Amino acid sequence: MMKPAATRGGSLSFDSKGNLYFSTGDNSDAFQYIYAPVDERPGHETVNSFRSAANTMDLRGKISRIHPENDGTYSIPKGNLFPGNKLARPEIYVMGLRNPYRIFVDKTTDVLYWGEVGPDSRVDSTQGPIGFDEFNVAPKAGNYGWPMFCGNNQAYANMDFDTKKTGAKFNPAHPVNNSRLNTGLKELPPAQEAAIWYPYKSSDEFPELGEGSRAAIGGPVYHFDPAIRSAIQFPEYYDKKWFIAEWVRGWIKAVTLDEHYKSKKIESFMPNTKFLKPMDMAFSPKDGALYMLEFGDSWDPNSEACLVRIEYTKGNRAPIAKIEGDKLSGRQPLRVNLSGKSSFDDDHDPLKYSWMIDGKKLQGRDIKYTFTSNGIHKVALMVTDPSGLSNTTSQSVKVGNSMPVVSFDLPNHTFYFDSLTYKVNVTDAEDGRIGKGIAASAVKVSLSYQPKISSVTKNASGALVDHGEVLLNESDCKSCHKVDGTSVGPSFTEVGQRYLPESLTNTQTVKTLANKIITGGGGVWFKDRAMAPHPQLTIDQTTQIVQYILSLGLKAVPAKTIPVAGNIVLNENPVKPNIGFYTLTASYTDRGGNTIKPLTTTVTEILRSPKINAEDFDDYYNQPVKNHATVGLTNSYVVIKNIDLANINRVTFRAKAVAGAFEIHLDNLTGQQIGSFPIKGNKLTDVTEAITPVKGKHDLYLVYRNGTDVVNPMQLDWVSFNK
């Protein structure tokens, strides 16, 4: 996440007496210094928070409290921080703030709560502590320390920016502002500790908050009102709990505070939901529901920004009905196996299944039914829990026309090589097959190439997807970057186009970029913006992300139409061999049947490189370093799933070890052994051996044997399957 400038904090809230609280950021450059911005040199005033947050004659870096009057003026309520002091603004209620965002005043107690976005320092140093975001509570007026302290009053050191020498650390019990820019009091009130504080990495004190980029969002305190007649009101369990949110990490937490307003318990709220940058929250006094503004996944434009209402559902929940069928179209008589096994109940109650088909009622989770007349038949399933709550769904079954069957004949259904011989088969119960009732021109066939230089993984449906893309989507990277188009940071495509040529000749480029994601940095694309660190990611994960981003610098080859059969030279790869995917797609729309409109079947074959790097293996046992699959104990293994070995006669391992061998077994550790590959030597060596011919797709278990129980490390770099 690119950290926003510390001038942007701003929020309003009223207390029970009609006093208005408003917050302001400290108006200091957030990017020049990641520790305390206290630069006293002339010309560096914008990086000196002594002039603002620590200045009692300045309203920046403060939460002020005033009482608006009917004539448009305002008065100063009793209890502000500096009553009657000529060297302090009377409006100040809380001082020593960097970026207070959002604030909330509990009208039941008139206690002030807020979130504080902190500095970017990644490690402790002589200048001061690692950066923290904070959640703060002020039961009365006070000084919260910035820029002298952060978190639980961890002190910064005064620094001479000319000599780069650090002086003594500030004293939270007696903070003093001796800056030449200070126009207010020199001796300030004692610094108050934050109620909650957390860095980029996992917090020692508050591990419930997670890790990664951070932007604290303060929220409301909930008060249960038994007088509200609302079915969606939050329960009494949450009474007096403080709701806080994280803009980047996408969570909401409920905090229980002790009598001193310190955190006693932090619990996840809706832990299985990732909110899209929650930025403000409020409980309705009318219905007791939580209303929340979500910023959305990206910056601008952002169609996902919305106002959300979160309701509480008390007691038993209704089940959800789902229908599965082994075939949903065909000629009559059509016998169909129907099942409601995918139906579920969140309360884990046993369910009753009731079907309605052609006016007939049937009972049971799984049924068989024969349709004897043409037309579109509606199948309805109702599931009911023991309390009587139910849910109904329906599914259409089309009788009178069979779904076409489309398939590819390929020499191998997993890998591509220099050329591809293929044939498309189409059969349809009503139309015939290609050449006998179906014209070849009626079948649409295409070939496309997608360049990828990162590793791949399989999604839930078994299709190959880019592993780096999956990791990127699971991270907070899209908070500040788009695939195309500049946001807070450059687009991923721009980054790929900038660094791809360099990375192809200099392997250090990938390592440098991968480390930069972890450590953070700035100044390359924009002088006034910095990328936050991501210490929760491993170097292996960031390497995959970088490789995916670099692949966006390659241009995908548009799909081209090809005949229903032929031999094609695969030369679309513009960079180097053995990267990317080829996708074959074939579809046929039949001519329709009795009362049934035409039906379409589309099939896709995704072919990958025959060279599989260690980071692309699907499973590991005793593999601490996945990007090189380092193993030690005999019987350690890796798994490559769902591999077609048709017409594969030889396999090459690149590995090194003092002694030992890899064995390939089919489907499990004790499955048929189809090859053995002796490895010996302290240098990476290519070993090629023939394998037993195999038909069909299998999971391959690559098992290391060294004949002893002695740890004997072997490094496996990649495996290549050859014709």
XYZ file of C-alpha atoms in Angstrom:
723
model
C 0.000 0.000 0.000
C 1.238 3.504 -0.809
C 0.954 5.396 2.480
C -1.182 8.559 2.197
C 0.233 11.899 3.237
C -0.275 12.678 6.894
C -2.301 15.811 6.051
C -5.412 13.927 4.977
C -6.802 12.864 8.331
C -10.133 14.503 8.984
C -13.333 13.553 10.781
C -16.229 15.082 12.744
C -18.267 13.898 15.729
C -20.633 15.422 18.314
C -20.928 14.527 22.002
C -24.085 14.459 24.126
C -23.775 18.161 24.978
C -23.636 19.323 21.377
C -19.884 19.873 21.398
C -18.238 19.371 18.005
C -14.985 17.409 17.769
C -12.919 17.650 14.563
C -9.567 16.108 13.661
C -6.726 17.347 11.464
C -3.518 15.724 10.269
C -0.134 17.163 11.172
C 0.587 18.536 7.657
C 4.128 17.111 7.512
C 5.648 15.357 4.519
C 5.071 11.654 5.133
C 7.663 10.432 2.651
C 10.992 12.112 3.395
C 11.471 10.633 6.861
C 10.053 7.340 8.077
C 10.895 8.146 11.693
C 10.038 11.364 13.533
C 9.872 14.352 11.146
C 11.732 16.870 13.311
C 14.134 18.456 10.800
C 15.210 21.871 12.151
C 17.188 22.929 9.075
C 15.965 26.016 7.182
C 14.075 24.980 4.070
C 12.833 21.754 5.663
C 9.843 23.183 7.502
C 7.398 20.765 5.842
C 9.143 17.858 7.551
C 9.043 19.280 11.043
C 6.019 18.322 13.139
C 7.288 20.446 16.021
C 5.655 23.326 14.128
C 2.275 21.569 13.980
C 1.376 18.463 16.013
C 3.614 19.439 18.962
C 2.813 23.166 18.750
C 0.128 24.294 21.204
C -0.616 27.391 19.077
C -1.443 25.315 15.985
C -4.540 23.187 15.264
C -2.741 20.760 12.947
C -2.162 17.268 14.344
C -4.997 17.788 16.823
C -8.547 16.882 17.701
C -10.279 20.133 18.594
C -13.479 20.556 20.598
C -15.808 23.545 20.263
C -19.459 24.359 20.966
C -21.262 25.851 17.948
C -23.538 28.765 18.848
C -26.789 29.849 17.198
C -25.245 33.031 15.792
C -22.603 31.110 13.798
C -19.795 31.566 16.318
C -18.507 29.016 18.769
C -17.527 28.859 22.394
C -14.941 26.742 24.218
C -16.306 23.939 26.434
C -14.858 23.323 29.856
C -12.266 20.544 30.068
C -10.202 21.301 26.967
C -6.459 20.774 27.220
C -5.293 24.381 27.667
C -7.963 26.543 29.333
C -7.024 30.206 29.592
C -3.423 29.782 28.372
C -2.231 32.540 26.037
C 0.406 30.215 24.502
C -2.100 27.548 23.508
C -5.172 27.381 21.310
C -8.219 26.910 23.547
C -9.915 24.662 20.952
C -7.367 21.853 21.476
C -8.784 18.781 23.178
C -6.153 16.230 22.067
C -2.714 17.056 20.641
C 0.310 15.095 19.440
C -1.404 13.341 16.505
C -0.089 12.365 13.090
C -3.118 11.281 11.072
C -6.270 10.816 13.203
C -8.838 8.953 11.075
C -11.768 8.252 11.962
C -12.948 9.772 15.243
C -16.008 8.781 17.291
C -17.462 10.301 20.463
C -19.590 7.938 22.533
C -22.602 10.066 23.534
C -23.326 7.759 26.456
C -19.998 8.547 28.131
C -18.630 11.447 26.007
C -15.372 9.499 25.642
C -13.425 10.136 22.433
C -12.149 7.233 20.245
C -10.085 7.335 17.044
C -7.759 5.490 14.703
C -4.292 6.869 13.987
C -2.336 6.110 10.792
C 1.333 5.950 11.767
C 4.769 6.311 10.141
C 6.475 3.858 7.783
C 9.614 2.891 9.693
C 10.213 -0.835 9.186
C 12.748 -1.579 11.921
C 13.820 -0.217 15.285
C 16.831 2.077 15.062
C 18.741 4.673 17.048
C 16.264 7.254 15.666
C 13.295 5.494 17.171
C 10.921 2.546 17.056
C 9.368 0.654 14.194
C 6.273 2.435 12.884
C 2.890 1.739 14.472
C -0.695 2.470 13.605
C -2.773 3.126 16.709
C -6.269 2.952 18.112
C -6.674 5.578 20.819
C -9.127 6.465 23.578
C -9.301 9.814 25.388
C -11.628 9.861 28.409
C -10.257 13.362 28.999
C -8.072 15.897 27.203
C -4.444 14.895 26.671
C -1.228 14.802 24.652
C -0.729 11.641 22.599
C 2.918 12.206 21.827
C 3.596 12.656 18.118
C 6.260 13.379 16.880
C 8.193 12.474 20.013
C 6.504 9.144 20.761
C 4.609 6.379 19.015
C 2.583 3.364 20.152
C 2.897 2.738 23.884
C 5.085 5.846 24.296
C 8.097 4.362 22.499
C 10.386 7.369 22.177
C 12.087 8.921 19.178
C 15.456 10.597 19.458
C 16.142 14.213 18.663
C 18.300 14.301 15.548
C 20.752 16.664 13.899
C 19.888 16.208 10.231
C 23.064 17.984 9.112
C 25.438 15.636 10.917
C 23.025 12.636 10.931
C 23.762 12.232 14.628
C 21.015 11.237 17.023
C 20.689 12.865 20.392
C 18.854 11.866 23.550
C 15.451 10.289 23.339
C 12.437 12.328 24.349
C 10.957 11.803 27.803
C 7.217 10.889 27.760
C 6.785 12.103 31.334
C 8.201 15.513 30.448
C 8.085 16.229 26.688
C 9.684 19.526 25.646
C 9.360 21.337 22.304
C 12.472 23.480 21.836
C 12.011 23.886 18.079
C 12.736 27.219 16.424
C 9.354 26.813 14.732
C 7.403 26.371 17.964
C 5.124 29.319 18.710
C 3.458 27.771 21.748
C 4.364 26.165 25.042
C 7.745 24.508 25.352
C 6.812 22.183 28.197
C 3.980 19.931 27.069
C 1.578 17.672 28.984
C 2.803 14.100 29.637
C 2.351 11.744 26.697
C -0.497 9.207 26.800
C -0.075 5.644 25.545
C -2.187 4.238 22.751
C -4.881 1.722 23.680
C -3.791 -0.530 20.774
C -0.723 -0.271 18.548
C 0.544 -2.513 15.757
C 3.315 -2.511 13.100
C 3.514 -4.026 9.599
C 4.664 -7.340 11.012
C 2.631 -9.371 13.471
C 2.238 -7.495 16.748
C 3.694 -9.069 19.878
C 1.040 -7.400 22.032
C -1.925 -7.698 19.640
C -1.368 -10.671 17.285
C -5.125 -10.731 16.541
C -4.610 -7.772 14.194
C -2.571 -9.799 11.670
C 0.212 -8.413 9.522
C 0.839 -6.540 6.281
C 0.122 -2.992 5.168
C -1.940 -0.995 7.617
C -4.364 1.903 7.913
C -6.281 2.093 11.199
C -9.942 3.125 11.000
C -11.599 4.109 14.262
C -15.203 3.105 14.794
C -18.149 3.302 17.175
C -18.913 1.837 20.578
C -22.094 -0.254 20.493
C -24.809 0.140 23.110
C -27.568 -2.449 23.191
C -30.996 -0.848 23.569
C -33.740 -3.227 24.736
C -36.335 -0.604 23.806
C -35.566 -0.977 20.101
C -38.098 -3.263 18.435
C -35.891 -4.471 15.639
C -35.229 -7.980 14.335
C -31.819 -6.923 12.991
C -30.420 -5.155 16.090
C -27.000 -6.390 17.232
C -27.303 -8.611 20.332
C -26.560 -7.628 23.907
C -23.313 -9.632 23.656
C -21.709 -6.668 21.881
C -22.873 -4.099 24.444
C -20.113 -1.535 25.188
C -17.673 -3.148 22.729
C -15.625 -0.831 20.540
C -15.708 -1.638 16.816
C -12.489 -0.897 14.925
C -11.543 -1.582 11.299
C -8.509 -1.936 9.047
C -8.702 -0.215 5.670
C -6.030 -2.349 4.009
C -6.290 -5.664 5.846
C -10.055 -5.643 5.382
C -11.204 -6.692 8.830
C -13.484 -5.464 11.611
C -12.724 -6.276 15.259
C -14.747 -5.895 18.439
C -12.653 -4.645 21.370
C -13.447 -5.015 25.047
C -11.732 -2.315 27.133
C -10.938 -2.392 30.842
C -11.761 0.360 33.330
C -8.601 2.229 32.253
C -9.595 2.092 28.575
C -6.866 -0.396 27.701
C -7.496 -3.380 25.478
C -8.756 -6.371 27.448
C -9.942 -8.565 24.571
C -9.932 -8.301 20.762
C -12.217 -10.628 18.822
C -12.805 -10.988 15.094
C -16.132 -9.824 13.709
C -17.344 -11.845 10.695
C -13.878 -13.447 10.393
C -14.687 -15.226 7.116
C -15.485 -11.923 5.389
C -12.834 -9.670 3.853
C -14.281 -6.182 3.719
C -13.344 -3.939 0.773
C -11.495 -1.160 2.597
C -13.915 -0.223 5.384
C -13.584 3.524 5.910
C -16.391 4.523 8.282
C -18.921 2.776 10.545
C -21.952 3.779 12.590
C -24.714 1.989 14.486
C -28.258 3.092 13.742
C -30.183 4.291 16.835
C -33.414 3.156 15.133
C -32.741 -0.428 14.066
C -29.459 -1.316 15.853
C -27.758 -2.459 12.623
C -24.186 -1.544 11.665
C -23.844 0.741 8.653
C -20.457 0.768 6.943
C -18.873 2.625 4.035
C -16.616 0.458 1.893
C -14.129 2.291 -0.302
C -13.797 -0.619 -2.737
C -10.893 -2.607 -4.108
C -9.141 0.038 -6.214
C -8.769 3.809 -6.167
C -10.341 5.562 -9.142
C -12.680 4.829 -10.812
C -14.145 2.506 -8.215
C -17.499 0.889 -8.920
C -17.224 -1.219 -5.732
C -17.602 1.717 -3.325
C -20.840 1.247 -1.417
C -22.824 1.709 1.770
C -23.355 -1.629 3.539
C -25.855 -2.549 6.241
C -24.841 -5.457 8.464
C -27.805 -7.063 10.202
C -27.963 -9.572 13.016
C -30.014 -12.721 12.446
C -31.135 -14.269 15.683
C -31.695 -17.982 16.207
C -32.128 -20.655 13.590
C -31.190 -19.989 9.978
C -33.001 -21.307 6.929
C -31.205 -23.979 4.850
C -30.064 -23.492 1.269
C -31.273 -25.837 -1.489
C -29.054 -26.885 -4.395
C -29.724 -29.361 -7.251
C -27.237 -31.558 -9.091
C -28.036 -33.780 -12.090
C -25.929 -36.163 -14.150
C -27.552 -34.850 -17.356
C -29.902 -31.960 -17.912
C -30.726 -32.460 -21.594
C -31.270 -35.307 -24.055
C -33.788 -37.226 -26.142
C -36.795 -38.842 -24.560
C -37.058 -41.089 -22.709
C -34.439 -39.302 -20.599
C -33.451 -40.932 -17.315
C -31.816 -38.453 -14.917
C -30.127 -38.959 -11.551
C -30.926 -35.959 -9.352
C -29.327 -35.126 -6.007
C -29.696 -32.503 -3.303
C -26.427 -33.454 -1.602
C -24.946 -29.980 -2.132
C -27.744 -28.404 -0.094
C -26.594 -27.188 3.300
C -27.678 -25.735 6.611
C -25.407 -23.282 8.450
C -26.718 -24.649 11.744
C -25.826 -28.210 10.673
C -29.411 -29.372 11.110
C -30.582 -32.573 9.376
C -32.658 -31.774 6.283
C -35.726 -33.215 4.594
C -35.749 -33.226 0.774
C -38.975 -32.811 -1.210
C -39.041 -32.819 -5.033
C -41.730 -31.627 -7.431
C -41.411 -32.873 -11.047
C -44.208 -32.809 -13.614
C -46.741 -32.408 -10.813
C -45.390 -35.414 -8.927
C -44.006 -35.251 -5.388
C -40.941 -37.316 -4.523
C -38.992 -37.634 -1.285
C -35.308 -38.262 -0.564
C -31.956 -36.613 -1.072
C -31.151 -38.633 -4.219
C -33.781 -39.663 -6.764
C -34.045 -41.060 -10.283
C -36.624 -39.799 -12.745
C -37.458 -40.612 -16.369
C -38.821 -37.846 -18.604
C -41.018 -39.296 -21.375
C -42.229 -36.149 -23.167
C -40.354 -33.475 -25.081
C -40.108 -29.972 -23.721
C -38.541 -27.968 -20.914
C -39.360 -29.573 -17.579
C -39.007 -27.738 -14.277
C -37.496 -29.649 -11.377
C -38.042 -28.075 -7.940
C -36.337 -29.059 -4.691
C -37.397 -27.856 -1.247
C -35.187 -28.551 1.769
C -36.606 -28.157 5.274
C -34.892 -28.115 8.668
C -36.437 -29.539 11.885
C -37.869 -26.136 12.878
C -39.819 -25.881 9.640
C -37.653 -23.280 7.905
C -37.244 -24.135 4.239
C -35.670 -23.034 0.998
C -36.577 -23.932 -2.597
C -34.594 -23.937 -5.825
C -35.356 -25.119 -9.344
C -33.563 -26.482 -12.397
C -34.667 -26.866 -16.022
C -34.280 -30.211 -17.808
C -34.501 -30.003 -21.604
C -35.984 -33.082 -23.254
C -36.040 -33.451 -27.025
C -32.496 -32.462 -27.904
C -29.193 -33.950 -26.775
C -26.201 -31.871 -25.808
C -23.432 -32.181 -28.413
C -20.269 -34.040 -27.384
C -17.029 -32.280 -28.330
C -13.496 -33.497 -27.658
C -9.896 -33.146 -28.825
C -7.653 -35.944 -30.026
C -4.151 -34.905 -28.928
C -0.860 -36.790 -28.633
C -0.690 -35.462 -25.055
C -3.302 -33.596 -23.006
C -0.857 -31.837 -20.657
C 2.217 -30.649 -22.569
C 3.018 -28.797 -25.775
C 6.175 -29.215 -27.849
C 7.491 -27.558 -31.021
C 4.499 -28.652 -33.080
C 1.025 -29.949 -32.377
C -0.978 -32.575 -34.235
C -4.643 -32.438 -33.262
C -8.167 -33.400 -34.293
C -11.571 -32.213 -33.062
C -14.341 -34.782 -32.650
C -18.012 -33.767 -32.563
C -20.959 -36.108 -32.173
C -24.599 -35.190 -31.704
C -27.440 -37.655 -31.289
C -29.641 -35.679 -33.689
C -27.117 -34.050 -36.066
C -24.519 -36.822 -36.538
C -20.776 -36.224 -36.567
C -18.217 -34.233 -38.528
C -18.367 -35.303 -42.161
C -21.649 -37.163 -41.635
C -24.335 -34.653 -40.883
C -22.109 -31.981 -39.321
C -20.055 -29.719 -41.589
C -16.519 -28.928 -40.445
C -17.309 -25.234 -40.956
C -20.010 -25.477 -38.256
C -17.365 -26.247 -35.640
C -15.458 -23.263 -34.262
C -11.857 -24.031 -33.288
C -9.255 -21.543 -32.023
C -5.709 -21.491 -30.658
C -4.339 -18.797 -28.354
C -1.068 -18.254 -26.560
C -0.673 -16.551 -23.200
C 2.913 -15.691 -22.283
C 3.747 -16.345 -18.650
C 7.129 -16.376 -16.945
C 5.928 -17.218 -13.446
C 4.833 -20.527 -11.982
C 1.396 -22.051 -12.276
C -1.092 -23.667 -9.970
C -4.506 -25.275 -10.419
C -7.785 -23.614 -9.470
C -10.824 -25.372 -8.012
C -11.914 -26.621 -11.441
C -8.479 -28.040 -12.239
C -7.489 -25.373 -14.765
C -3.968 -23.977 -14.710
C -3.689 -20.445 -13.370
C -0.752 -18.185 -12.679
C 0.487 -18.744 -9.122
C 1.849 -15.221 -8.876
C -1.511 -13.787 -9.914
C -3.258 -15.804 -7.187
C -0.799 -14.506 -4.568
C -1.158 -10.944 -5.827
C -4.965 -11.101 -5.633
C -4.728 -12.435 -2.067
C -2.443 -9.565 -1.028
C -3.202 -5.853 -0.650
C -1.281 -4.882 -3.817
C -4.429 -3.816 -5.655
C -5.066 -1.223 -2.983
C -2.657 1.048 -4.831
C -2.086 -0.573 -8.232
C -4.241 -1.591 -11.181
C -3.388 -4.095 -13.888
C -3.770 -1.254 -16.408
C -3.871 2.462 -15.661
C -2.070 4.511 -13.026
C -3.590 4.581 -9.542
C -1.675 5.614 -6.423
C 1.208 3.637 -7.887
C 2.091 2.583 -11.443
C 0.074 -0.143 -13.130
C 1.366 -3.707 -12.999
C 1.590 -3.654 -16.793
C 3.785 -0.522 -16.686
C 6.088 -2.212 -14.173
C 6.254 -5.342 -16.341
C 7.091 -3.339 -19.461
C 9.780 -1.400 -17.597
C 11.615 -4.309 -16.003
C 10.905 -7.319 -18.236
C 13.714 -6.746 -20.776
C 16.209 -6.240 -17.951
C 15.019 -9.310 -16.031
C 15.538 -11.602 -19.039
C 19.269 -10.870 -19.010
C 19.824 -10.060 -15.334
C 18.398 -12.537 -12.807
C 19.252 -10.116 -9.982
C 16.408 -7.853 -11.151
C 13.756 -10.330 -10.007
C 15.480 -10.776 -6.639
C 15.740 -7.002 -6.136
C 12.076 -6.397 -6.932
C 10.979 -9.351 -4.775
C 12.933 -7.989 -1.799
C 11.516 -4.514 -2.386
C 7.950 -5.802 -1.969
C 8.945 -7.182 1.436
C 10.958 -4.181 2.655
C 9.034 -1.379 0.934
C 10.527 1.664 -0.717
C 9.810 4.648 -2.903
C 11.074 7.358 -5.203
C 11.328 5.283 -8.398
C 7.993 6.201 -9.956
C 6.836 9.092 -7.769
C 8.952 11.229 -5.462
C 6.080 11.885 -3.047
C 4.828 8.300 -2.639
C 6.206 5.235 -0.956
C 5.300 1.570 -1.100
C 4.655 0.025 2.289
C 6.577 -3.115 3.281
C 4.977 -6.560 3.285
C 6.910 -8.519 5.921
C 4.195 -11.179 6.048
C 5.184 -12.405 2.565
C 8.086 -14.785 1.966
C 10.749 -14.223 -0.669
C 9.343 -17.210 -2.554
C 5.890 -15.601 -2.638
C 7.130 -12.181 -3.719
C 9.273 -13.803 -6.411
C 6.133 -15.401 -7.843
C 4.308 -12.062 -7.690
C 7.175 -10.268 -9.446
C 7.338 -12.916 -12.165
C 3.609 -12.552 -12.796
C 3.904 -8.751 -12.975
C 6.833 -9.060 -15.375
C 4.782 -11.381 -17.583
C 2.306 -8.531 -18.077
C 5.054 -6.822 -20.042
C 4.684 -9.529 -22.671
C 1.939 -9.195 -25.230
C -0.596 -11.989 -25.444
C -1.096 -13.383 -28.937
C -4.743 -13.000 -30.036
C -6.647 -16.225 -30.583
C -6.609 -17.429 -34.176
C -9.079 -19.659 -35.964
C -7.728 -23.064 -37.004
C -9.233 -26.036 -38.891
C -10.889 -28.984 -37.144
C -7.735 -31.056 -37.709
C -4.111 -30.446 -38.642
C -0.510 -29.980 -37.568
C 0.586 -26.594 -36.238
C 4.057 -25.231 -35.541
C 3.959 -23.553 -32.114
C 6.135 -20.474 -32.543
C 4.062 -17.760 -30.860
C 6.471 -17.361 -27.938
C 8.383 -14.112 -28.608
C 10.903 -14.342 -25.775
C 12.291 -17.791 -25.048
C 11.083 -21.408 -25.182
C 9.115 -23.260 -22.552
C 7.110 -20.439 -21.017
C 3.430 -19.663 -21.203
C 0.303 -21.644 -22.102
C -1.395 -22.680 -25.303
C -5.180 -22.874 -25.170
C -7.219 -24.892 -27.669
C -10.953 -24.188 -27.769
C -13.627 -25.970 -29.825
C -17.383 -25.350 -29.788
C -20.389 -26.624 -31.673
C -23.995 -25.403 -31.622
C -26.473 -28.037 -32.772
C -29.564 -27.449 -34.913
C -32.028 -27.820 -32.072
C -34.667 -30.460 -31.467
C -38.312 -30.964 -30.679
C -39.403 -27.763 -28.845
C -35.808 -27.255 -27.681
C -33.609 -24.441 -28.908
C -30.077 -25.181 -30.195
C -27.582 -26.314 -27.556
C -23.870 -25.450 -27.476
C -20.947 -27.412 -26.099
C -17.524 -25.809 -25.684
C -14.382 -27.622 -24.597
C -10.956 -26.249 -23.760
C -7.530 -27.855 -23.546
C -4.759 -25.941 -21.771
C -1.257 -27.143 -22.600
C 1.734 -26.265 -20.450
C 5.483 -26.380 -20.914
C 7.024 -29.863 -20.564
C 9.581 -28.314 -18.215
C 8.157 -27.941 -14.687
C 10.145 -25.891 -12.191
C 10.297 -26.930 -8.560
C 8.128 -23.987 -7.460
C 5.321 -25.363 -9.644
C 5.106 -28.718 -7.843
C 1.716 -29.272 -6.224
C 2.762 -30.800 -2.927
C 5.890 -31.248 -0.812
C 6.928 -33.530 1.989
C 10.009 -32.437 3.941
C 10.656 -29.671 1.400
C 11.653 -26.558 3.380
C 12.815 -24.587 0.324
C 10.133 -24.883 -2.322
C 11.801 -22.874 -5.051
C 14.588 -25.453 -5.226
C 12.836 -28.433 -3.583
C 15.690 -29.122 -1.165
C 15.228 -32.534 0.456
C 17.160 -34.377 3.091
C 15.628 -37.542 4.472
C 15.076 -40.672 2.466
C 11.434 -41.057 1.359
C 10.970 -37.295 1.043
C 8.898 -36.524 -2.017
C 7.179 -33.965 -4.216
C 3.930 -34.364 -6.151
C 2.964 -33.142 -9.622
C -0.749 -33.710 -10.111
C -2.908 -34.661 -13.084
C -0.148 -35.249 -15.654
C -0.777 -36.991 -18.989
C 2.202 -39.220 -19.846
C 0.931 -40.361 -23.238
C 3.830 -40.412 -25.757
C 6.285 -39.373 -23.022
C 9.254 -41.719 -23.190
C 11.989 -39.923 -21.281
C 12.239 -37.649 -18.245
C 15.102 -35.312 -17.312
C 15.903 -34.225 -13.744
C 18.191 -31.303 -12.964
C 19.449 -31.987 -9.451
C 22.483 -32.364 -7.235
C 23.208 -34.604 -4.259
C 26.048 -36.502 -2.590
C 24.223 -39.715 -3.343
C 20.764 -41.080 -3.948
C 18.098 -41.285 -6.607
C 14.620 -40.092 -7.468
C 11.880 -42.604 -8.248
C 8.661 -41.773 -10.091
C 5.563 -43.537 -8.748
C 2.018 -43.283 -10.086
C -0.833 -41.912 -7.933
C 0.682 -42.661 -4.498
C 3.964 -43.437 -2.741
C 3.598 -47.170 -3.301
C 2.102 -46.933 -6.788
C 3.685 -48.357 -9.931
C 7.282 -47.228 -10.315
C 7.903 -46.057 -13.874
C 11.461 -44.745 -13.582
C 14.529 -44.221 -11.396
C 17.040 -41.385 -11.723
C 20.415 -41.717 -9.945
C 21.845 -38.363 -8.836
C 25.448 -37.906 -7.697
C 27.618 -34.820 -7.551
C 27.735 -31.440 -5.859
C 26.869 -29.549 -9.031
C 23.486 -29.308 -10.667
C 23.479 -32.035 -13.309
C 20.929 -33.092 -15.913
C 20.031 -36.785 -15.684
C 17.839 -38.302 -18.391
C 16.306 -41.779 -18.158
C 13.623 -43.684 -20.030
C 10.311 -44.341 -18.283
C 7.740 -47.107 -18.616
C 5.006 -46.136 -21.134
C 1.854 -44.949 -19.353
C -1.655 -44.091 -20.566
C -4.016 -41.546 -19.051
C -3.517 -38.830 -16.471
C -1.857 -39.565 -13.124
C -0.484 -37.853 -10.048
C 3.292 -38.288 -10.102
C 5.125 -38.900 -6.830
C 8.824 -38.039 -7.124
C 10.360 -39.894 -4.183
C 13.934 -39.391 -2.980
C 15.836 -42.470 -1.821
C 19.334 -42.365 -0.370
C 19.396 -45.812 1.221
C 20.001 -44.547 4.778
C 18.349 -42.482 7.472
C 21.226 -39.998 7.319
C 20.303 -36.483 6.183
C 21.767 -36.252 2.703
C 20.521 -33.053 1.038
C 19.481 -33.192 -2.594
C 18.460 -30.127 -4.566
C 15.911 -30.620 -7.320
C 15.726 -27.666 -9.710
C 13.301 -28.844 -12.398
C 11.862 -31.850 -14.215
C 11.325 -32.064 -17.973
C 9.105 -34.551 -19.832
C 10.310 -35.545 -23.291
C 8.899 -37.396 -26.294
